[in-house]
Every structure is written in structure tokens, then in C-alpha cells.
Amino acid sequence: MRDLSPLHKARLGYNPKLAGALQEGIKNVKFTFGEKTSAVKDKEDIEKLFKDVYGGPIVSFSNAGESLNLANKNVGVILSGGQAPGGHNVIAGLYDAIKQANPNNKLYGFLGGPSGIIDGKCVEFDDKFIDAYRNTGGFDIIGSGRTKLETEEQFEKSLKVCEQLNINAIVIIGGDDSNTNACMLAQWLKAKNTGIQVIGCPKTIDGDLKNSQIEISFGFDTATKTYAELVGNIQRDANSAKKYWHFIKLMGRSATHVGLEVALQTQPNIALISEEVEAKKQSLKSIVDYITDVVVKRAEKGKNFGVALIPEGLIEFIPEMKTMIQSLNDLLAVLEKDEAFVNAANETKYEIISSKLDKDNAFVFNSLPNLIKAQLLMDRDPHGNVQVSKIETEKLLIEMVKANLKKLKAEGKYNGKFSEQAHFFGYEGRCAMPSNFDADYCYSLGYNAFALILAGLTGYLSSVKNLTAPASEWRAGGVPLTMMMNMEKRHGVMKPVIQKALVELDGPVFKEFEANRENYALNDCYIFPGAIQYYGPTEVCDNTTITLQLEQKVPAKC
Ligand code: FBP
């Protein structure tokens, strides 16, 4: 029996590159405060809720001197939410910085996500432990979870655990929701004068945790390259067999950053963009008509095959669906307390829901196949999100396109063959071995998080910028979490949350896609990106995503 694959063994020995300012070691980091900040929106509400951690200055690091206080600091780290490639390297970077500063410092990993700190379940890392996970994918080093850290009781318990372990700072590696909770914990600990700091790290394959200070969340690079490899392989199969239409749903939650990046990397015949659907108020019918039109036009050219990318969150952006889902959420919040409803068969549930929704929403709900109705009734996640990964939008679209084609055939307007394959790519990419970019970026984020701790900050997000340049030119620093916040309705109540970055329809990434999609639709412009490469020429191994290149105005290598 083998223990590790040759690549796995080689990756354990990879030396991730650090951001320039951190390359001289933690003892040579100097910090500079920039301008004071405020919240993106709803400033007064955010300031009131986070009065002790609100509005701090942006911080940048350089290697021009020694300004950090190297006093003994023990840290606890939490992996929160969905897996994203590179999480292990954030912990490795954090560990190395901690030990360089003072070998007596300790790093604890809380097990199973935020619940680990509440229940006091943790491990202490040592060299051997960390070395077994360097540059590997997954979050299995300590596990992850979606417990929402937000109640007074949870904060009290977390504080007790930190006091028992003599922990001075907590690093939370998470997406927008987890970092919102990191900020709540930072505020609570500061208000209580505990001296315990909280620092966040921007994680999520979805790519929706980004703004002027955070160029991209980690994991997006590797996950999109992995999906692009798979989509490219399918395109080659479709182009060889010439007999299937492949409908591929791509993970990414609400935003379509993943779908857009994969579309630019592979150039499929169709790629739907949820944000565009919402902006143009496209109905489900008009989306299906658009897909049908491409299928028919390709059939006229003798091409009864193709590839369509469907974003995971599409259903929530179709105006009539969005309105119906919002009403359904409110209704389910009430019905879930009714035992008779909870124990009823699905058919009965549909009837009850249909009778309680208003006329228009009931019409939309009733028009859906039972499969989709059942998926819409599934539990929301702890943050109140519909679990879009469980809604088979790709199958819904296939059924509706088929119905359209049947009608067109009967009218003599379509003479092709439509044979479909449905796929969902999501979990395939979240734990992939991190690309060189993610390995380096994550290591820098973790290392940088400890520099922020030594700078005495709390309620900050680790920030590494200038990411399309070589790592030696990456800029490291920190940004107050409150700077990214606004108020949004969750579970019917206004709550402070980090604003999600959706695809900007006037931005360079969407524009690039928009300018080319007609060509992709009818002429086969497929690109086959192949697998992520870890060793070899830099133009093959160290490329960033097209999204990042276009956003940073570097001529994209599309
Ligand atoms: P995060 O927002 O926690 O990073 O999660 C990303 C994600 O992979 C989404 O793309 C997807 O909708 C969701 O997690 C799936 O959640 P789960 O892991 O609970 O199935």
C-alpha cells in the first residue's frame, strides 16, 4: 500500500512565496496607519453596533524596520464554512510567523469550525503536525463547520475557553458571513476589555468576498481552474461524440464569479450570468427561450451538441422566483413551527403552501416540477441562505428546453436531436490541491494575520494586494471589517453583514464575456485548459485567474 501520491509528497516540500513586505521575517515588519475608514453603507447603524472596533485605519506593512511588539502571544485558529483550497497554508503561514516571533508561542486549532471554540475542542499544533499538511487541499487538518458564532452565550463560552488556554488572539478563516461573526466577536471581546484580538482571513471559492482592499478571496483561483479543466474535458467529449448537450451547474452560491471565470477560461456555447438575469428582469421563460434558440440555431448548422454553464444561484435571481422564494421563506418560518405541516407528506405540503402564498407566487410555485418544489423546501443554512447547491436548476432548464423543442418540432421549426447530460461541479473543486497562486497567497494571508495581531489590532481582515504582480511585489496589511459592512434583511430582521460582491455588469470581466458570447454560442471556440500545473514554466504554473487580470487591468491571457 502507498501512503502518499508522488505529487502529494512533492507538494509537502514546496516553499510558498511570501508577500514582499513579509519576506524579511516577522521581526522586520514595520506597520503604517493609513486613512480612517467607515462602513460601505448604513454607517450610523454599523457604528452603533460595533462602536469599539468601528472605523479603524487601513494598515500597511513594509520590511523597513522593527515596529511589532514581539511579546508572547498564543493564538487559536478556526476554519469556518465551505472548504476552499489553501486553508491549510493559511494555518501553516500563521504557525511559521508565530514560531518565528517567539518559539514559546502556541497555536491551537479549534475542531469542526466555530463550534470548536464554544465547546473547547482543540489541538495544539507542532512542526510535525503542520508539516503533514503544507500545500495540501482540504480543511481536514482541523475540520470546518457552519455554526453561527453570534449569541452572548457562545461568546461567554468562547472567552472561557480562551482564558483556560491563555489564548490572546483568534484567527477566523471564513467568508462574508463568518467574518461578519468574527467582527461581532471582536466587538464583544473589546467591549469586555478582555484584550483578546480577532483577525479574519478572506476565504471562499465563490469569489464574492472582495472590494477595494481585498482583491480576491482565497480558493477561487484553484476551484475555477479545476472546474475549467473539467468543463474543457467535457467540451472535448461533446466535440468528439457530437451527440450530447451538457448542462453544467457550477457552484458559487449567489454570485456568478465562478461561472464567469470558467466561461472565460473555456468559452462554452452558453453561460448564464445571474446578475444579468436580475438586471434585465429576465423571466424563467425568457431564459429557456434563449437556450432553446441557441440549441435550434446550432442544430440548423448540423450541431446537435453543446455545453451550457448554469450558475448555482440562478434561481434566486430570476425576478418571479426571487419574489416567490422570499414569500416562501417567510411562510416556512411560520409553518416550520406547525407539527402537522412538518410531518405532512410533500404533496400535502405543496397544497398548503400553494393555498397560503398570494396568487402570483402560488402560480410560480405551482408551475415548478415537484423535484424543484421539494428542493426549495429544504432547510436553510444557519446563516438563512437557501441551499442552492441542492436545487437542480440544470435539470429544470433541461426539462423546459425539451418542452420548447417538442413544440417547435410539432410546428416544423426544429429538426434536430436533443440528448442531454446534466452535471453539477462544486465539491470537486473545493478541496483541490491549491495552485501555486493559492498556496502562496494563503501562506501570506496566514503569516500576515499574525503581523496584524502583533500590531495590536482587532476586528481586522488580513489583506494581501497587487496579486497579479510577482509575490515579491505583493502588498500586505489589514482592513477593518466594519469598512465592508452594511445592513441587510436576514430571517426577516435587519442585520449587519459584510456586503457580498456580485458580478458588475459594467465591469471588465463581464464586458469581455459579453463581447464574445455570440461567437462562443454558434462557432465552436472551445478552450481546453487542462489540469493545474505545479511544476514547470511560470506562464503555465503561476497564472492568476482571468478575472483578476482583467480587474487589475493586466492584459488577460484568455
Ligand atoms: P462559503 O460561502 O462558506 O465559502 O461556501 C461556499 C460554498 O461552496 C458555496 O459555493 C455553496 O453554495 C455552499 O458552500 C455549499 O455548502 P455546503 O458545504 O454546506 O454544502
Tab-separated table of C-alpha atoms and ligand atoms in Angstrom, residues 80-84 144-146 174-178 203-206 208 227 250-254 258 312 381 383 385-390 424 426-427 430 500, ligand 1:
chain	number	residue	atom	x	y	z
A	80	SER	CA	-15.349	28.305	9.051
A	81	GLY	CA	-17.863	27.486	6.302
A	82	GLY	CA	-17.277	25.729	2.999
A	83	GLN	CA	-13.875	24.290	2.155
A	84	ALA	CA	-11.587	26.317	-0.130
A	144	SER	CA	-14.759	23.101	9.373
A	145	GLY	CA	-18.367	23.864	10.245
A	146	ARG	CA	-21.146	26.375	9.721
A	174	GLY	CA	-14.077	32.350	6.578
A	175	GLY	CA	-16.328	34.009	4.010
A	176	ASP	CA	-18.574	37.048	4.352
A	177	ASP	CA	-20.898	35.518	6.952
A	178	SER	CA	-18.089	34.056	9.084
A	203	LYS	CA	-11.851	32.591	2.241
A	204	THR	CA	-14.401	31.318	-0.269
A	205	ILE	CA	-14.300	29.699	-3.677
A	206	ASP	CA	-17.313	31.882	-4.567
A	208	ASP	CA	-17.753	37.229	-3.594
A	227	TYR	CA	-13.871	23.403	-12.892
A	250	LEU	CA	-21.335	25.418	-11.241
A	251	MET	CA	-21.029	26.127	-7.547
A	252	GLY	CA	-20.561	29.701	-6.381
A	253	ARG	CA	-23.686	30.462	-4.341
A	254	SER	CA	-25.400	33.768	-5.301
A	258	VAL	CA	-17.102	31.264	-10.689
A	312	GLU	CA	-25.668	27.673	-8.842
A	381	ASP	CA	-28.293	27.042	6.239
A	383	HIS	CA	-26.998	31.972	8.004
A	385	ASN	CA	-29.319	31.097	2.888
A	386	VAL	CA	-31.349	28.810	0.619
A	387	GLN	CA	-29.078	25.802	-0.009
A	388	VAL	CA	-28.752	26.490	-3.718
A	389	SER	CA	-26.301	23.618	-4.172
A	390	LYS	CA	-29.271	21.275	-3.588
A	424	PHE	CA	-23.021	19.667	-11.095
A	426	GLY	CA	-18.908	22.054	-6.867
A	427	TYR	CA	-17.416	19.701	-4.342
A	430	ARG	CA	-13.311	22.947	-3.116
A	500	LYS	CA	-21.355	40.467	-0.947
B	1	FBP	P1	-18.665	29.515	1.812
B	1	FBP	O1	-19.530	30.684	1.454
B	1	FBP	O2	-18.790	29.096	3.207
B	1	FBP	O3	-17.242	29.711	1.383
B	1	FBP	O4	-19.196	28.272	0.977
B	1	FBP	C1	-19.036	28.137	-0.358
B	1	FBP	C2	-19.914	27.057	-0.945
B	1	FBP	O5	-19.088	26.102	-1.565
B	1	FBP	C3	-20.959	27.614	-1.908
B	1	FBP	O6	-20.424	27.786	-3.193
B	1	FBP	C4	-22.031	26.563	-1.837
B	1	FBP	O7	-23.290	27.085	-2.186
B	1	FBP	C5	-22.004	26.155	-0.399
B	1	FBP	O8	-20.686	26.375	0.052
B	1	FBP	C6	-22.357	24.704	-0.187
B	1	FBP	O9	-22.455	24.466	1.157
B	1	FBP	P2	-22.246	23.070	1.886
B	1	FBP	O10	-20.770	22.876	2.005
B	1	FBP	O11	-22.835	23.278	3.230
B	1	FBP	O12	-22.863	22.011	1.069
